[in-house]
Amino acid sequence: EGRRPLMISAIVTTYMRLDCLKEWWEGFQKAVNSDQRARMRIIVVDNGRDESTEWCYKQGLFCITPSHNLGHMGAINLVMKPEGDTLGDRVLLMDNDTVPTPGFLEPMMEMADRGYDVVGARLLFPDGRLQHCGIGFGLNHLPFMPLLGSAGDTPPALVDRPCPAATFACVLMDRKMMESVGEMDEKFFTTHGDVDYCLRAKELGFRIGYSARSVVYHKMWQAPGRLENIKEQTAYFKQKWLDAGRIYPVLGVWPIIL
């Protein structure tokens, strides 16, 4: 008797940018084959309660509309809360301003099969420059995007590797790992929540990886108010991790894992 196919829940958060959501959906339908779609439940969380909700219904997409803007982490928590088998075996998180390329999902699934609990994608700016190939930590122990703005095919970005953290703009995660780590920290309303979650996962022994062949375009910072309160969120991250002594230099400096 063969193993049952793995089920995937794809969670997309959106806020006041229906144009971005439409572009994501167009790209997603081209990027994910029919067999994968048959094993997938797509959930859109409309934090803006705007015309995006009605549009989702017309597309046949399941849409949740919270009473107010929950932020990225809060939107994920909202989907995670229901009991039972609401979520699949693996959870794919995507921002609404991403456009995946055909075949992006298979390499992420392969890395997950090899024991990685969190798998990030190679993100490119719309002009093809590199945005994300895993998140590292600088000598100041704060997170940053290595090789940001380099050519999208710069050699170090073409290699799968473990990394300290991965952006949740596009990430595949194991559901059992998520149940162990627990809810996202909603104090990270727009930034650092993904890094915080990855570090919490690593503290419990889970593995974070970067999939070089999973290519996704990401406009970045498209939601209104996306840049607000970043200083406060960075200060909270520093208090939670650096000041508490939970990050050690040898584990975080990017050149060591490059």
Tab-separated table of C-alpha atoms in Angstrom:
chain	number	residue	atom	x	y	z
A	1	GLU	CA	0.000	0.000	0.000
A	2	GLY	CA	1.492	3.322	-1.078
A	3	ARG	CA	1.887	6.401	1.024
A	4	ARG	CA	-0.980	8.850	0.694
A	5	PRO	CA	-0.182	12.070	-1.193
A	6	LEU	CA	0.858	14.967	1.002
A	7	MET	CA	-1.742	17.706	1.302
A	8	ILE	CA	-0.674	21.343	1.094
A	9	SER	CA	-2.378	24.433	2.468
A	10	ALA	CA	-1.435	27.621	0.614
A	11	ILE	CA	-2.049	30.735	2.715
A	12	VAL	CA	-1.916	34.136	1.018
A	13	THR	CA	-2.270	37.378	2.953
A	14	THR	CA	-3.457	40.520	1.200
A	15	TYR	CA	-4.129	44.100	2.236
A	16	MET	CA	-5.603	46.793	-0.014
A	17	ARG	CA	-3.849	45.676	-3.202
A	18	LEU	CA	-6.256	43.725	-5.383
A	19	ASP	CA	-4.023	44.397	-8.400
A	20	CYS	CA	-1.182	42.493	-6.719
A	21	LEU	CA	-3.495	39.658	-5.707
A	22	LYS	CA	-4.735	39.262	-9.280
A	23	GLU	CA	-1.165	39.088	-10.557
A	24	TRP	CA	-0.273	36.503	-7.913
A	25	TRP	CA	-3.259	34.324	-8.857
A	26	GLU	CA	-2.472	34.505	-12.560
A	27	GLY	CA	1.115	33.454	-11.905
A	28	PHE	CA	0.150	30.812	-9.359
A	29	GLN	CA	-2.187	29.035	-11.763
A	30	LYS	CA	0.632	28.802	-14.304
A	31	ALA	CA	3.223	27.773	-11.723
A	32	VAL	CA	1.342	24.930	-9.991
A	33	ASN	CA	0.280	21.904	-12.026
A	34	SER	CA	-3.135	20.267	-11.831
A	35	ASP	CA	-1.918	17.314	-9.728
A	36	GLN	CA	-0.499	19.694	-7.118
A	37	ARG	CA	-3.661	21.815	-7.168
A	38	ALA	CA	-5.739	18.684	-6.501
A	39	ARG	CA	-3.811	18.179	-3.244
A	40	MET	CA	-3.931	21.821	-2.212
A	41	ARG	CA	-6.294	24.065	-0.310
A	42	ILE	CA	-5.810	27.762	-1.026
A	43	ILE	CA	-6.761	30.203	1.724
A	44	VAL	CA	-6.691	33.972	1.200
A	45	VAL	CA	-6.763	36.240	4.262
A	46	ASP	CA	-8.046	39.683	3.261
A	47	ASN	CA	-6.763	42.002	5.977
A	48	GLY	CA	-8.169	45.022	4.160
A	49	ARG	CA	-11.794	43.879	3.858
A	50	ASP	CA	-11.968	45.520	0.445
A	51	GLU	CA	-13.019	44.347	-3.023
A	52	SER	CA	-10.459	41.548	-2.784
A	53	THR	CA	-12.927	39.399	-0.828
A	54	GLU	CA	-15.631	39.555	-3.505
A	55	TRP	CA	-13.046	38.943	-6.218
A	56	CYS	CA	-11.797	35.821	-4.405
A	57	TYR	CA	-15.305	34.409	-4.232
A	58	LYS	CA	-15.722	34.922	-7.969
A	59	GLN	CA	-12.488	32.976	-8.560
A	60	GLY	CA	-13.637	30.156	-6.316
A	61	LEU	CA	-10.962	30.964	-3.727
A	62	PHE	CA	-11.681	30.460	-0.048
A	63	CYS	CA	-11.296	33.848	1.660
A	64	ILE	CA	-11.239	34.828	5.330
A	65	THR	CA	-12.002	38.451	6.227
A	66	PRO	CA	-11.001	39.391	9.786
A	67	SER	CA	-12.762	42.327	11.425
A	68	HIS	CA	-9.583	44.421	11.306
A	69	ASN	CA	-6.054	44.311	9.913
A	70	LEU	CA	-4.253	41.546	11.808
A	71	GLY	CA	-0.891	42.054	10.119
A	72	HIS	CA	1.035	39.235	8.475
A	73	MET	CA	1.645	37.158	11.597
A	74	GLY	CA	-1.894	37.633	12.884
A	75	ALA	CA	-3.348	36.507	9.569
A	76	ILE	CA	-1.331	33.287	9.710
A	77	ASN	CA	-2.401	32.694	13.313
A	78	LEU	CA	-6.036	33.148	12.332
A	79	VAL	CA	-5.784	30.267	9.869
A	80	MET	CA	-3.798	28.159	12.337
A	81	LYS	CA	-6.346	28.442	15.141
A	82	PRO	CA	-9.096	26.030	14.006
A	83	GLU	CA	-8.872	22.534	15.453
A	84	GLY	CA	-8.663	19.370	13.391
A	85	ASP	CA	-7.296	18.853	9.914
A	86	THR	CA	-7.935	22.347	8.545
A	87	LEU	CA	-4.321	22.599	7.407
A	88	GLY	CA	-2.476	20.186	5.177
A	89	ASP	CA	0.693	18.261	5.945
A	90	ARG	CA	2.719	21.210	4.664
A	91	VAL	CA	1.882	24.893	4.655
A	92	LEU	CA	2.898	27.253	1.863
A	93	LEU	CA	2.919	30.919	2.890
A	94	MET	CA	2.964	33.585	0.187
A	95	ASP	CA	2.605	37.349	0.045
A	96	ASN	CA	0.074	38.768	-2.378
A	97	ASP	CA	2.815	40.723	-4.199
A	98	THR	CA	4.674	37.581	-5.244
A	99	VAL	CA	4.572	35.926	-8.661
A	100	PRO	CA	5.842	32.325	-8.628
A	101	THR	CA	7.478	30.821	-11.701
A	102	PRO	CA	6.514	27.406	-13.124
A	103	GLY	CA	8.017	24.556	-11.155
A	104	PHE	CA	8.830	26.617	-8.064
A	105	LEU	CA	7.091	24.242	-5.676
A	106	GLU	CA	8.773	20.937	-6.569
A	107	PRO	CA	12.280	21.873	-5.303
A	108	MET	CA	10.798	23.143	-2.034
A	109	MET	CA	8.943	19.874	-1.581
A	110	GLU	CA	12.147	17.951	-2.340
A	111	MET	CA	14.058	19.846	0.357
A	112	ALA	CA	11.210	19.201	2.791
A	113	ASP	CA	11.433	15.504	1.913
A	114	ARG	CA	15.132	15.679	2.826
A	115	GLY	CA	14.295	16.797	6.337
A	116	TYR	CA	14.042	20.586	6.153
A	117	ASP	CA	11.116	21.892	8.196
A	118	VAL	CA	11.192	25.438	6.771
A	119	VAL	CA	12.161	25.995	3.123
A	120	GLY	CA	12.559	29.456	1.618
A	121	ALA	CA	12.628	30.348	-2.071
A	122	ARG	CA	14.961	32.395	-4.269
A	123	LEU	CA	13.188	35.741	-4.498
A	124	LEU	CA	13.920	38.177	-7.289
A	125	PHE	CA	12.928	41.794	-7.738
A	126	PRO	CA	10.740	42.410	-10.824
A	127	ASP	CA	13.860	43.492	-12.758
A	128	GLY	CA	15.559	40.154	-12.011
A	129	ARG	CA	17.956	41.300	-9.295
A	130	LEU	CA	18.371	39.063	-6.255
A	131	GLN	CA	16.262	39.810	-3.211
A	132	HIS	CA	16.431	36.694	-1.012
A	133	CYS	CA	18.669	33.636	-0.850
A	134	GLY	CA	18.159	32.975	2.852
A	135	ILE	CA	18.393	35.432	5.735
A	136	GLY	CA	21.676	35.875	7.569
A	137	PHE	CA	22.880	37.896	10.535
A	138	GLY	CA	25.516	40.600	10.346
A	139	LEU	CA	28.267	41.357	12.804
A	140	ASN	CA	25.697	43.453	14.682
A	141	HIS	CA	23.638	40.220	14.998
A	142	LEU	CA	20.649	41.791	13.232
A	143	PRO	CA	19.011	40.018	10.269
A	144	PHE	CA	19.781	41.091	6.727
A	145	MET	CA	19.427	39.880	3.128
A	146	PRO	CA	22.822	38.641	1.869
A	147	LEU	CA	23.710	39.589	-1.724
A	148	LEU	CA	20.686	41.889	-1.912
A	149	GLY	CA	20.541	43.575	-5.321
A	150	SER	CA	23.074	41.261	-6.948
A	151	ALA	CA	22.398	39.524	-10.250
A	152	GLY	CA	19.588	37.021	-9.841
A	153	ASP	CA	21.851	34.207	-10.997
A	154	THR	CA	24.886	35.139	-8.915
A	155	PRO	CA	26.638	31.807	-8.147
A	156	PRO	CA	26.199	31.734	-4.336
A	157	ALA	CA	22.428	32.097	-4.830
A	158	LEU	CA	22.282	29.012	-7.071
A	159	VAL	CA	23.116	26.536	-4.304
A	160	ASP	CA	20.659	24.928	-1.889
A	161	ARG	CA	21.847	25.373	1.686
A	162	PRO	CA	20.832	25.519	5.328
A	163	CYS	CA	20.357	29.051	6.649
A	164	PRO	CA	19.458	30.744	9.937
A	165	ALA	CA	16.115	32.049	8.649
A	166	ALA	CA	13.986	32.518	5.529
A	167	THR	CA	11.502	35.179	4.559
A	168	PHE	CA	7.822	34.308	4.748
A	169	ALA	CA	7.111	36.128	1.476
A	170	CYS	CA	7.304	32.588	0.095
A	171	VAL	CA	8.069	29.668	2.382
A	172	LEU	CA	7.058	26.018	2.764
A	173	MET	CA	6.706	24.711	6.314
A	174	ASP	CA	5.929	21.422	7.971
A	175	ARG	CA	2.631	21.528	9.828
A	176	LYS	CA	3.809	19.358	12.723
A	177	MET	CA	6.759	21.699	13.176
A	178	MET	CA	4.348	24.643	13.280
A	179	GLU	CA	2.266	22.909	15.917
A	180	SER	CA	5.407	22.414	18.022
A	181	VAL	CA	6.694	25.975	17.647
A	182	GLY	CA	3.274	27.527	18.220
A	183	GLU	CA	1.719	30.783	17.070
A	184	MET	CA	3.490	33.627	15.330
A	185	ASP	CA	4.409	36.597	17.517
A	186	GLU	CA	1.868	39.254	16.485
A	187	LYS	CA	3.973	42.059	17.936
A	188	PHE	CA	5.900	41.760	14.686
A	189	PHE	CA	3.116	43.386	12.703
A	190	THR	CA	4.945	43.931	9.412
A	191	THR	CA	8.564	42.817	9.812
A	192	HIS	CA	10.930	40.419	11.653
A	193	GLY	CA	8.103	37.972	12.437
A	194	ASP	CA	9.474	35.418	9.991
A	195	VAL	CA	12.989	35.640	11.436
A	196	ASP	CA	11.623	35.350	14.964
A	197	TYR	CA	9.674	32.237	14.026
A	198	CYS	CA	12.641	30.596	12.314
A	199	LEU	CA	14.854	31.236	15.328
A	200	ARG	CA	12.249	29.735	17.633
A	201	ALA	CA	12.106	26.692	15.344
A	202	LYS	CA	15.900	26.366	15.387
A	203	GLU	CA	15.900	26.506	19.191
A	204	LEU	CA	13.723	23.382	19.109
A	205	GLY	CA	16.047	21.608	16.699
A	206	PHE	CA	14.131	22.139	13.450
A	207	ARG	CA	15.973	22.755	10.166
A	208	ILE	CA	15.744	25.861	7.978
A	209	GLY	CA	16.775	25.707	4.330
A	210	TYR	CA	16.989	27.720	1.118
A	211	SER	CA	15.879	26.279	-2.233
A	212	ALA	CA	17.798	27.901	-5.087
A	213	ARG	CA	15.636	26.399	-7.849
A	214	SER	CA	12.395	27.763	-6.384
A	215	VAL	CA	12.216	31.103	-8.179
A	216	VAL	CA	9.589	33.665	-7.190
A	217	TYR	CA	9.347	37.330	-8.153
A	218	HIS	CA	8.514	39.675	-5.282
A	219	LYS	CA	7.645	43.362	-5.545
A	220	MET	CA	8.182	43.899	-1.788
A	221	TRP	CA	6.692	46.589	0.473
A	222	GLN	CA	3.491	47.003	-1.575
A	223	ALA	CA	0.869	47.083	1.184
A	224	PRO	CA	-0.135	50.527	2.503
A	225	GLY	CA	1.562	51.263	5.830
A	226	ARG	CA	4.054	48.432	5.320
A	227	LEU	CA	6.976	50.621	6.425
A	228	GLU	CA	5.338	51.981	9.571
A	229	ASN	CA	6.715	51.159	13.032
A	230	ILE	CA	9.750	49.303	11.702
A	231	LYS	CA	12.023	50.918	14.304
A	232	GLU	CA	9.750	49.765	17.106
A	233	GLN	CA	9.591	46.215	15.739
A	234	THR	CA	13.377	46.103	15.325
A	235	ALA	CA	13.790	47.287	18.916
A	236	TYR	CA	11.437	44.522	20.066
A	237	PHE	CA	13.393	41.931	18.081
A	238	LYS	CA	16.631	43.164	19.647
A	239	GLN	CA	15.123	42.999	23.125
A	240	LYS	CA	13.691	39.516	22.598
A	241	TRP	CA	16.745	37.902	21.009
A	242	LEU	CA	19.921	39.957	21.319
A	243	ASP	CA	19.516	41.500	24.739
A	244	ALA	CA	18.339	38.159	26.101
A	245	GLY	CA	21.483	36.464	24.786
A	246	ARG	CA	19.586	34.017	22.588
A	247	ILE	CA	21.660	34.707	19.433
A	248	TYR	CA	25.315	33.695	19.330
A	249	PRO	CA	27.662	35.226	16.740
A	250	VAL	CA	29.009	31.940	15.409
A	251	LEU	CA	25.483	30.767	14.550
A	252	GLY	CA	24.432	33.852	12.719
A	253	VAL	CA	27.177	35.493	10.660
A	254	TRP	CA	26.393	34.820	7.002
A	255	PRO	CA	29.929	34.068	5.696
A	256	ILE	CA	30.147	31.059	7.988
A	257	ILE	CA	27.158	29.396	6.282
A	258	LEU	CA	27.981	30.671	2.780
